[in-house]
Short mmCIF file of C-alpha atoms in Angstrom, two decimals:
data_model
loop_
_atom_site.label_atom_id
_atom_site.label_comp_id
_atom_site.label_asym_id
_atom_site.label_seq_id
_atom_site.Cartn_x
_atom_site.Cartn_y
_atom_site.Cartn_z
CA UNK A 1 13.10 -18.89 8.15
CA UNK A 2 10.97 -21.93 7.31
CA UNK A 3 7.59 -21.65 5.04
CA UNK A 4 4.66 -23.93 6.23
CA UNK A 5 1.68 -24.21 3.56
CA UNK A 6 -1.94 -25.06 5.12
CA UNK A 7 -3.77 -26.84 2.38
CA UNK A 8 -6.29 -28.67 0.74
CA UNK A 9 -7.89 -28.18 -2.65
CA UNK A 10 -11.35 -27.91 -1.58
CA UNK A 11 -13.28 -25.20 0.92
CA UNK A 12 -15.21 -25.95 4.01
CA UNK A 13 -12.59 -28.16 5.67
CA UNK A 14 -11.55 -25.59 8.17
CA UNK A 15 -8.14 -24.80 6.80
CA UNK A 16 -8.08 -21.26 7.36
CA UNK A 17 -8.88 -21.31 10.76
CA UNK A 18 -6.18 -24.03 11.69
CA UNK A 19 -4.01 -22.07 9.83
CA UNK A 20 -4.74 -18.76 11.80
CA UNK A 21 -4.24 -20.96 14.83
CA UNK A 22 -1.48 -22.68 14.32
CA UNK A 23 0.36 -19.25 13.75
CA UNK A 24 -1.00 -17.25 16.37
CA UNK A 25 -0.23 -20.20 18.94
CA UNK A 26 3.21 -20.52 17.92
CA UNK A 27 3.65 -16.42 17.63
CA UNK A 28 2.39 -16.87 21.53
CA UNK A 29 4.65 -19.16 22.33
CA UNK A 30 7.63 -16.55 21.37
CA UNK A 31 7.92 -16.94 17.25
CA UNK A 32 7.29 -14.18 15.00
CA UNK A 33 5.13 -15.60 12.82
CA UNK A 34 4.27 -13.77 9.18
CA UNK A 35 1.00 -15.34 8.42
CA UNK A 36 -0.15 -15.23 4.27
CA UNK A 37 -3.29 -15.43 3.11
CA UNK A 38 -2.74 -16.24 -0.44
CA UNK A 39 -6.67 -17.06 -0.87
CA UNK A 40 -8.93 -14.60 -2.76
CA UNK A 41 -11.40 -14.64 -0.35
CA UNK A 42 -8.90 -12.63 2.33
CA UNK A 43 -11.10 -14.86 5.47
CA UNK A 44 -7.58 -14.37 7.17
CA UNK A 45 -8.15 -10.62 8.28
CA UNK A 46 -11.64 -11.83 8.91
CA UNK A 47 -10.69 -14.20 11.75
CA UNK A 48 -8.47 -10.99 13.06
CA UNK A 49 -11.24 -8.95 12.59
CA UNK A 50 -9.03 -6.73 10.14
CA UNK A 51 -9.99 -5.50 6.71
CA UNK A 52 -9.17 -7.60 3.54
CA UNK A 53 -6.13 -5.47 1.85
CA UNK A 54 -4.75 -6.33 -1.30
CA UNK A 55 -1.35 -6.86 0.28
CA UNK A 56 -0.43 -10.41 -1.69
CA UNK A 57 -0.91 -8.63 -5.08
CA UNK A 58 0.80 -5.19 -4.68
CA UNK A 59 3.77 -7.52 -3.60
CA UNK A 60 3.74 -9.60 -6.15
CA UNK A 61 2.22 -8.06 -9.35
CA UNK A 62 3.00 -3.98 -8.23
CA UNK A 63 6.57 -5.08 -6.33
CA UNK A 64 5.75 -3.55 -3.21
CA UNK A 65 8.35 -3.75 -0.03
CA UNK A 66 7.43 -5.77 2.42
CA UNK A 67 6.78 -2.94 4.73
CA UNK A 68 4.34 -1.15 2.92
CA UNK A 69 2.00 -4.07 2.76
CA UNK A 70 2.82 -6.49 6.36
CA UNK A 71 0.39 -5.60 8.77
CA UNK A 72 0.87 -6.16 12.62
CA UNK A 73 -2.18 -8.78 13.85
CA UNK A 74 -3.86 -6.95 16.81
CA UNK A 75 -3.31 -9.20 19.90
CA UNK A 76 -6.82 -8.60 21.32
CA UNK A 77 -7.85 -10.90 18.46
CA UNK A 78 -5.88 -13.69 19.86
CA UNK A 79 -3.67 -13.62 22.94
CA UNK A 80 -5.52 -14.93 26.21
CA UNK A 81 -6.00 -12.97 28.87
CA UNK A 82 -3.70 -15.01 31.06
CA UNK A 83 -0.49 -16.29 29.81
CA UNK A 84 0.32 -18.26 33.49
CA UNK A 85 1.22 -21.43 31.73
CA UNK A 86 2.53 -20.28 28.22
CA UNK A 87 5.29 -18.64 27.10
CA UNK A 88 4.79 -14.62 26.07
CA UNK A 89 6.90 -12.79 23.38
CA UNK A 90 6.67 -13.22 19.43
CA UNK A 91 4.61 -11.38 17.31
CA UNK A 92 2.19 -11.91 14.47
CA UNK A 93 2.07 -10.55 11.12
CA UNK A 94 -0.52 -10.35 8.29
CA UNK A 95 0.16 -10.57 4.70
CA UNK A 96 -3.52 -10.28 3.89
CA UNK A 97 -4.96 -11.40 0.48
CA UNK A 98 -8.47 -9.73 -1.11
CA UNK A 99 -9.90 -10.61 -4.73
CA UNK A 100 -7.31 -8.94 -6.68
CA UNK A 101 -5.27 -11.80 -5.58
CA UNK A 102 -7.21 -14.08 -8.45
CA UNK A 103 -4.88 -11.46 -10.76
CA UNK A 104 -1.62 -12.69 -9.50
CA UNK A 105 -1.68 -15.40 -12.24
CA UNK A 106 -2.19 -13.58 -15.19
CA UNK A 107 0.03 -10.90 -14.39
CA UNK A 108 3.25 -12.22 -12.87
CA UNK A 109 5.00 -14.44 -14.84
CA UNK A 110 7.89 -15.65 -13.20
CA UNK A 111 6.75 -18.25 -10.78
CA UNK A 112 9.58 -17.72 -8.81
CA UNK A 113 8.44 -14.24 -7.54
CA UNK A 114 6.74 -15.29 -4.25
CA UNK A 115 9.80 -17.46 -3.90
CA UNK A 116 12.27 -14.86 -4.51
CA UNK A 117 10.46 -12.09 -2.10
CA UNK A 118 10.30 -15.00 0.76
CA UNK A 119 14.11 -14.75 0.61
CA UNK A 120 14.65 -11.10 0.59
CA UNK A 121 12.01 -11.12 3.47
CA UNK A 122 14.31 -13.90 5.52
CA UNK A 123 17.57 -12.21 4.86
CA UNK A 124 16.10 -8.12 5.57
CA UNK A 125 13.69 -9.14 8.64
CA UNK A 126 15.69 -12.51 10.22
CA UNK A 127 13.54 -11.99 13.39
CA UNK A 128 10.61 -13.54 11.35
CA UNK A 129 11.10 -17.36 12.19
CA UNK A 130 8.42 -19.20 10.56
CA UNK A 131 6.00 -18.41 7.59
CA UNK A 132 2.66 -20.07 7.57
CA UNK A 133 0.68 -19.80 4.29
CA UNK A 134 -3.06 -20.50 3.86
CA UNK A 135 -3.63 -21.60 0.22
CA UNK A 136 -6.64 -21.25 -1.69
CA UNK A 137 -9.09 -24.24 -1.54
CA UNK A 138 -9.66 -24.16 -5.73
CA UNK A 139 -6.30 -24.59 -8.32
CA UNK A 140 -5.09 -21.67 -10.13
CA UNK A 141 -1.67 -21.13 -12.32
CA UNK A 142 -0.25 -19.59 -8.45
CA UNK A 143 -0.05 -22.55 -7.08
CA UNK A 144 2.67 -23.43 -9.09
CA UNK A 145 4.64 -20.44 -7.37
CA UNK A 146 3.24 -21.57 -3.58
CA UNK A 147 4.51 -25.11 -3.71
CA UNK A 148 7.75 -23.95 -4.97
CA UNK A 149 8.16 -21.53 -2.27
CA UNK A 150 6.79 -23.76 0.53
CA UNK A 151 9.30 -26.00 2.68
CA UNK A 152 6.57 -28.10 4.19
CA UNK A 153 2.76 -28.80 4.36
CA UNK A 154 0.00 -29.49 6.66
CA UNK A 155 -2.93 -30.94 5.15
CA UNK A 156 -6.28 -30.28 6.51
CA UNK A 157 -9.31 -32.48 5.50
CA UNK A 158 -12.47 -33.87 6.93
CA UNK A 159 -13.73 -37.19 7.75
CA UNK A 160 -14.80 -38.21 4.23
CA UNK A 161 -14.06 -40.77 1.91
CA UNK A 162 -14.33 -38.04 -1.42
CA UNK A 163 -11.92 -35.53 0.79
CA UNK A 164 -9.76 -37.98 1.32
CA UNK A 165 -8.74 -38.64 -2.48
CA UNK A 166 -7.17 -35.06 -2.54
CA UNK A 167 -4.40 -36.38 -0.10
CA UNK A 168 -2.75 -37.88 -2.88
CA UNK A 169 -3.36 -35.27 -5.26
CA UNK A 170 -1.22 -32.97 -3.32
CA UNK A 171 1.09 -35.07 -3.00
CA UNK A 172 1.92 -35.29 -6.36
CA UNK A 173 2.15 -31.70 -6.51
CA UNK A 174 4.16 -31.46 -3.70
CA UNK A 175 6.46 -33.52 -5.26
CA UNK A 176 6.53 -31.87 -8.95
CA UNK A 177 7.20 -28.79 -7.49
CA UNK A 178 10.31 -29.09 -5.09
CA UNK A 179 11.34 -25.70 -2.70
CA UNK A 180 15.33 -25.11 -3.48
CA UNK A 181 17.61 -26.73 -1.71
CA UNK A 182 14.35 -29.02 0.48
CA UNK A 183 14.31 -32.43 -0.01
CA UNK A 184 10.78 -34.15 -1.29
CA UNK A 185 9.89 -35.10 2.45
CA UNK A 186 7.59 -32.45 3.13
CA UNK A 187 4.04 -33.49 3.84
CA UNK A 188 4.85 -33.22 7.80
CA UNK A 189 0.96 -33.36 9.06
CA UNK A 190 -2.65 -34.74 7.84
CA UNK A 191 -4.47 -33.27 10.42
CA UNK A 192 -8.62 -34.40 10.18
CA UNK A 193 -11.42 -31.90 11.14
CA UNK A 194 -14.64 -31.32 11.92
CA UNK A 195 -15.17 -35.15 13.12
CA UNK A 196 -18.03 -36.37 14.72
CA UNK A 197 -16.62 -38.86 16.15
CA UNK A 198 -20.22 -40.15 17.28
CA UNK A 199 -20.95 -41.38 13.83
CA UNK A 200 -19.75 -44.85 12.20
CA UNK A 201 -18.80 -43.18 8.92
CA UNK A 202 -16.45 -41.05 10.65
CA UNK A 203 -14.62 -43.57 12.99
CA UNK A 204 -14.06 -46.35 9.83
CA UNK A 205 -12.62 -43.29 8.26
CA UNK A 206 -10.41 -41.95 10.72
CA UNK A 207 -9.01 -45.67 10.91
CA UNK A 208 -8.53 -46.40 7.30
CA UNK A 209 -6.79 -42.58 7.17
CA UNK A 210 -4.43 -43.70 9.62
CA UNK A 211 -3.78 -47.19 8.15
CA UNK A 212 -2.96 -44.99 5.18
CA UNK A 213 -0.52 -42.45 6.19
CA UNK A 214 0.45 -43.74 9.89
CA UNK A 215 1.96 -41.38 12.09
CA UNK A 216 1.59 -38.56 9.96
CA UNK A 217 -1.65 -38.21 10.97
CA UNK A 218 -2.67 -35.81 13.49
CA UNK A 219 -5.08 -36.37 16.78
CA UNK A 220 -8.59 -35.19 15.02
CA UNK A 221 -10.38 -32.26 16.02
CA UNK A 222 -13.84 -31.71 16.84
CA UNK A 223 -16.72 -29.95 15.26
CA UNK A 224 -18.17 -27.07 17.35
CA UNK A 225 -19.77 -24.00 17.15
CA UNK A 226 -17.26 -22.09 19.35
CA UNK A 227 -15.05 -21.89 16.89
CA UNK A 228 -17.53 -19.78 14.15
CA UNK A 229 -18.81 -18.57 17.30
CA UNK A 230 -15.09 -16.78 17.20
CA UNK A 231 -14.88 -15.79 14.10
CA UNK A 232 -17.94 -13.63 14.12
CA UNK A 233 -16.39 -11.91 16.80
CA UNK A 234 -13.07 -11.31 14.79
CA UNK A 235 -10.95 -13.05 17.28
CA UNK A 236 -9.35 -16.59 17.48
CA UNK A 237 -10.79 -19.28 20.40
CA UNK A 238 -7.50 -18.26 22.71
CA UNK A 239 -9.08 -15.30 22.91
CA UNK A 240 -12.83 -16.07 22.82
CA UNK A 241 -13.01 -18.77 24.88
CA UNK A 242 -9.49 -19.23 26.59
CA UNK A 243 -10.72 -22.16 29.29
CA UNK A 244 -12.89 -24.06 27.05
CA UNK A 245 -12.03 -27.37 25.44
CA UNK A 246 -12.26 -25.72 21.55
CA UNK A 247 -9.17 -24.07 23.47
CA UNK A 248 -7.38 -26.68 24.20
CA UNK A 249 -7.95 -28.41 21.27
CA UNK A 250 -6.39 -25.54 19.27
CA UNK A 251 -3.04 -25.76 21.66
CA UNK A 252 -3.23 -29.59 20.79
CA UNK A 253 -3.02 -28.68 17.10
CA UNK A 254 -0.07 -26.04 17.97
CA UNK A 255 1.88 -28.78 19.75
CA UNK A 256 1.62 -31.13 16.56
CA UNK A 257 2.51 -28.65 14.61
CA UNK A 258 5.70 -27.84 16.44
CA UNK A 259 6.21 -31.13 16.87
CA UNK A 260 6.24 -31.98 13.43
CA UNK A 261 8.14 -28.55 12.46
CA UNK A 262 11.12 -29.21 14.97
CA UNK A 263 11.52 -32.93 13.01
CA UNK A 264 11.06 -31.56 9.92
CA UNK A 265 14.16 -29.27 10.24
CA UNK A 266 15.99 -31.77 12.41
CA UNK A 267 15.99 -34.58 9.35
CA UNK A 268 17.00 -31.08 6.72
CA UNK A 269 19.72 -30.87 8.87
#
C-alpha cells in the first residue's frame, strides 16, 4: 500500500479538490483508493456531498478500528455516467476529518500513531492499494505524524511568486521527517493551479517554476467555475460535467499522477 500526501501550507490553492480527484480517478480506473482528510475543515465529505464525521480523531486520539470510522464514497458523487473508454472496478473510501481533528495534537502523543494504524490498515485490508491524504493548508504539531507516515507528495500551488516560496519549505520538511524504510526522493509532482494563462504574471511564473524544478512539474490547470460549480452540487467534475474540458483536465491530472506514482515505486524498488 503506498501513502500519497496532497499539500501545501496555505488554503485557496485548490488542493483538496485535486486531491479528491486524483483519488476518485484512480479508484475509477480499478484502485481502491482510502482517501484522508486530515484537515479540520472536513471539505473532503463536502466535495462527496457526505457529512463531516470525526473519523481522523476517534482513530487516532479514541483508537477506533478502521471499520467503525471508513466510510464507502457514494459513486453518484463521482463516477461518469459512461465508462466506454475507462477502466471500471476499484472503490473509494473516506476517512473524513471535522474540527475535532485540531485535537489530534494535543492529545496523541506518539507521532507514530497515524503511522502505525496505516500499517495495520495495509496488512488487515491489502485490497486498499493506494492512500491519498489531503493535509491541512496551516502547520500544526500533526504534521509531524503526516510526513512521517507519507511515502510521497504532490504539491499543489498557484501561479504566484509568494506561493511559490512554500515549495522549498516543504521540502525541508519532507526531508526532516523520512517514512520508514522510503528513501528522501519523494516530492514526485508540483502540479500549478488555477492559472490564467492569459496574464503575463502567470506565464513568467510558470517558466521560472519549471526552470526551477524541471520535470517535476506538472502540465498546469486552469481556473474555472465548473469545478465550484461541482462542489456545490456535492459531486466531483467526472460526474458533473463528464464531456467538458474541466473533465478532461482532471483525467490529465490522474494520468500525472499515475505516472509519477508507477516511477516512484519503480526507483523504491
Amino acid at each position: 500500500m503506498r501513502t500519497i500526501a496532497v499539500t501545501n501550507e496555505k488554503g485557496g490553492v485548490g488542493k483538496s479538490t485535486m486531491a479528491a480527484h486524483i483519488a476518485a480517478g484512480l479508484s475509477l480506473r480499478g484502485r481502491t483508493v482510502l482517501l484522508i482528510d486530515t484537515d479540520p475543515q472536513g471539505h473532503l465529505a463536502r466535495l462527496f456531498g457526505m457529512d463531516a464525521e470525526d473519523g481522523l480523531y476517534r482513530l487516532i486520539v479514541e483508537k477506533a478500528g478502521w471499520g467503525d470510522v471508513v466510510r464507502e464514497v457514494p459513486e453518484a458523487a463521482y463516477r461518469p455516467a459512461s465508462l466506454a473508454d475507462r477502466q471500471a472496478g476499484g472503490g473509494l473510501y473516506l476517512l473524513p476529518g471535522s474540527t475535532r481533528t485540531a485535537a489530534i495534537a494535543s492529545l496523541e502523543q506518539s507521532p507514530w500513531t497515524l503511522t502505525d494504524r496505516l500499517d495495520e490498515l495495509a496488512e488487515a485490508l491489502p485490497e486498499f492499494e493506494l492512500v491519498v491524504m489531503d493535509t491541512a493548508p496551516t502547520a500544526s504539531m500533526f504534521d509531524a505524524s503526516i510526513y512521517l507516515a507519507t511515502d510521497a507528495f504532490i504539491y499543489v500551488t498557484v501561479c504566484e511568486a509568494l506561493s511559490f516560496d512554500g515549495i522549498n519549505k516543504s521540502l525541508a520538511k519532507i526531508e526532516r521527517f523520512g517514512r520508514r524504510g522510503t528513501s528522501s526522493q519523494r516530492l514526485i509532482g508540483i502540479l500549478p493551479n488555477l492559472i490564467r494563462a492569459r496574464t503575463e504574471n502567470h506565464r513568467m511564473n510558470l517558466k521560472n517554476l519549471a526552470e526551477a524544478f524541471g520535470d517535476l512539474v506538472w502540465k498546469p490547470v486552469a481556473q474555472r467555475t465548473v469545478w465550484t460549480e461541482a462542489s456545490n452540487y456535492g459531486q466531483l467534475v467526472f460526474a458533473y460535467a463528464p464531456e467538458s474540458g474541466v473533465a478532461a483536465d482532471a483525467w490529465e491530472v490522474v494520468d500525472q499522477a499515475e505516472e509519477a506514482i508507477q516511477k516512484w515505486a519503480a526507483y523504491q524498488e
